[in-house]
C-alpha cells in the first residue's frame, strides 16, 4: 500500500491539535499554525508513515 502527500492532504492529516495543547518535542514536525490549529509538516510525516506501514 502506498500513500501520497495529496491523499494525506485530502484526508486532513495535516491538521494537528489546538496551538495551546502541544508538546514541545513535536516542534520539528509542526509546519506552522492557522486559526489556532497546528499544521503538521507532511514532508516529514510521509516518510515516517511509510516506514510504519512496512511493520504493519
XYZ file of N, CA and C in Angstrom:
168
model
N 0.855 -1.178 0.000
C 0.000 0.000 0.000
C 0.896 1.235 0.000
N 0.553 2.185 -0.843
C 1.328 3.417 -0.872
C 0.391 4.602 -0.700
N 0.864 5.600 -0.018
C 0.072 6.791 0.270
C 0.819 7.992 -0.291
N 0.084 8.887 -0.930
C 0.707 10.092 -1.472
C 0.430 11.275 -0.551
N 1.211 12.319 -0.739
C 1.006 13.518 0.062
C -0.365 14.127 -0.245
N -0.805 14.056 -1.489
C -2.123 14.581 -1.862
C -3.230 13.846 -1.104
N -3.114 12.522 -0.999
C -4.106 11.744 -0.257
C -4.127 12.158 1.210
N -2.953 12.414 1.764
C -2.883 12.840 3.163
C -3.538 14.211 3.330
N -3.304 15.122 2.388
C -3.933 16.444 2.440
C -5.448 16.327 2.349
N -5.934 15.526 1.403
C -7.377 15.355 1.228
C -8.030 14.728 2.451
N -7.286 13.891 3.170
C -7.805 13.250 4.379
C -7.715 14.168 5.599
N -7.043 15.313 5.453
C -6.932 16.253 6.568
C -5.888 15.870 7.596
N -4.941 15.036 7.194
C -3.908 14.568 8.117
C -3.062 15.727 8.636
N -2.951 16.787 7.851
C -2.079 17.898 8.214
C -2.629 18.758 9.346
N -3.894 18.589 9.704
C -4.456 19.361 10.806
C -4.076 18.712 12.127
N -3.414 19.478 12.973
C -2.983 18.966 14.267
C -3.928 19.398 15.372
N -3.395 19.496 16.555
C -4.171 19.902 17.719
C -4.195 21.416 17.850
N -4.989 21.900 18.761
C -5.023 23.332 19.039
C -3.645 23.779 19.511
N -3.290 25.005 19.167
C -1.950 25.500 19.475
C -1.685 25.578 20.972
N -2.702 25.682 21.776
C -2.455 25.766 23.223
C -2.193 24.397 23.849
N -2.528 23.322 23.130
C -2.267 21.965 23.610
C -1.219 21.324 22.711
N 0.034 21.440 23.094
C 1.075 20.846 22.257
C 2.251 20.446 23.105
N 3.012 19.522 22.573
C 4.216 19.047 23.234
C 5.412 19.653 22.504
N 6.289 20.371 23.195
C 7.447 20.985 22.542
C 8.326 19.994 21.779
N 8.281 18.713 22.131
C 9.064 17.716 21.400
C 8.563 17.543 19.964
N 7.365 18.007 19.682
C 6.792 17.892 18.333
C 7.136 19.087 17.446
N 7.878 20.047 17.961
C 8.154 21.287 17.228
C 8.755 21.049 15.848
N 9.626 20.071 15.702
C 10.262 19.840 14.402
C 9.288 19.275 13.369
N 8.137 18.785 13.804
C 7.145 18.216 12.889
C 5.984 19.170 12.610
N 6.002 20.336 13.233
C 4.939 21.317 13.040
C 5.388 22.336 12.004
N 4.604 22.462 10.941
C 4.917 23.373 9.847
C 4.593 24.813 10.233
N 3.488 24.989 10.927
C 3.051 26.324 11.333
C 1.703 26.211 12.016
N 0.981 27.320 12.068
C -0.354 27.268 12.648
C -1.290 28.179 11.870
N -2.558 27.840 11.943
C -3.590 28.623 11.274
C -4.871 28.476 12.080
N -5.487 29.599 12.385
C -6.729 29.607 13.161
C -6.603 28.802 14.453
N -5.475 28.968 15.127
C -5.195 28.329 16.417
C -5.096 26.802 16.335
N -4.780 26.275 15.146
C -4.575 24.840 14.942
C -3.195 24.654 14.336
N -2.413 23.735 14.868
C -1.107 23.444 14.287
C -1.274 22.720 12.955
N -0.395 23.037 12.015
C -0.349 22.373 10.718
C 0.870 21.450 10.735
N 0.642 20.170 10.535
C 1.701 19.165 10.585
C 2.479 19.179 9.269
N 3.793 19.067 9.360
C 4.660 19.052 8.189
C 4.580 17.672 7.528
N 3.883 17.593 6.401
C 3.699 16.307 5.729
C 4.957 15.826 5.031
N 5.880 16.726 4.716
C 7.139 16.300 4.105
C 7.953 15.446 5.066
N 7.801 15.687 6.358
C 8.482 14.862 7.359
C 7.614 13.678 7.774
N 6.300 13.857 7.722
C 5.380 12.818 8.164
C 5.309 11.653 7.188
N 5.267 11.939 5.890
C 5.075 10.890 4.886
C 6.151 9.805 4.936
N 7.444 10.144 4.957
C 8.455 9.071 5.023
C 8.353 8.229 6.302
N 8.034 8.869 7.419
C 7.901 8.131 8.676
C 6.670 7.231 8.653
N 5.603 7.718 8.027
C 4.386 6.919 7.887
C 4.648 5.695 7.011
N 5.388 5.893 5.922
C 5.724 4.774 5.040
C 6.569 3.732 5.772
N 7.481 4.181 6.627
C 8.267 3.243 7.439
C 7.360 2.447 8.370
N 6.378 3.129 8.974
C 5.452 2.455 9.885
C 4.612 1.420 9.139
N 4.218 1.730 7.907
C 3.423 0.780 7.115
C 4.177 -0.518 6.845
N 5.482 -0.436 6.736
C 6.283 -1.633 6.472
C 6.182 -2.643 7.616
N 5.951 -2.148 8.832
C 5.893 -3.019 10.003
C 4.500 -3.567 10.266
N 3.517 -2.980 9.622
C 2.128 -3.407 9.874
C 1.731 -4.528 8.953
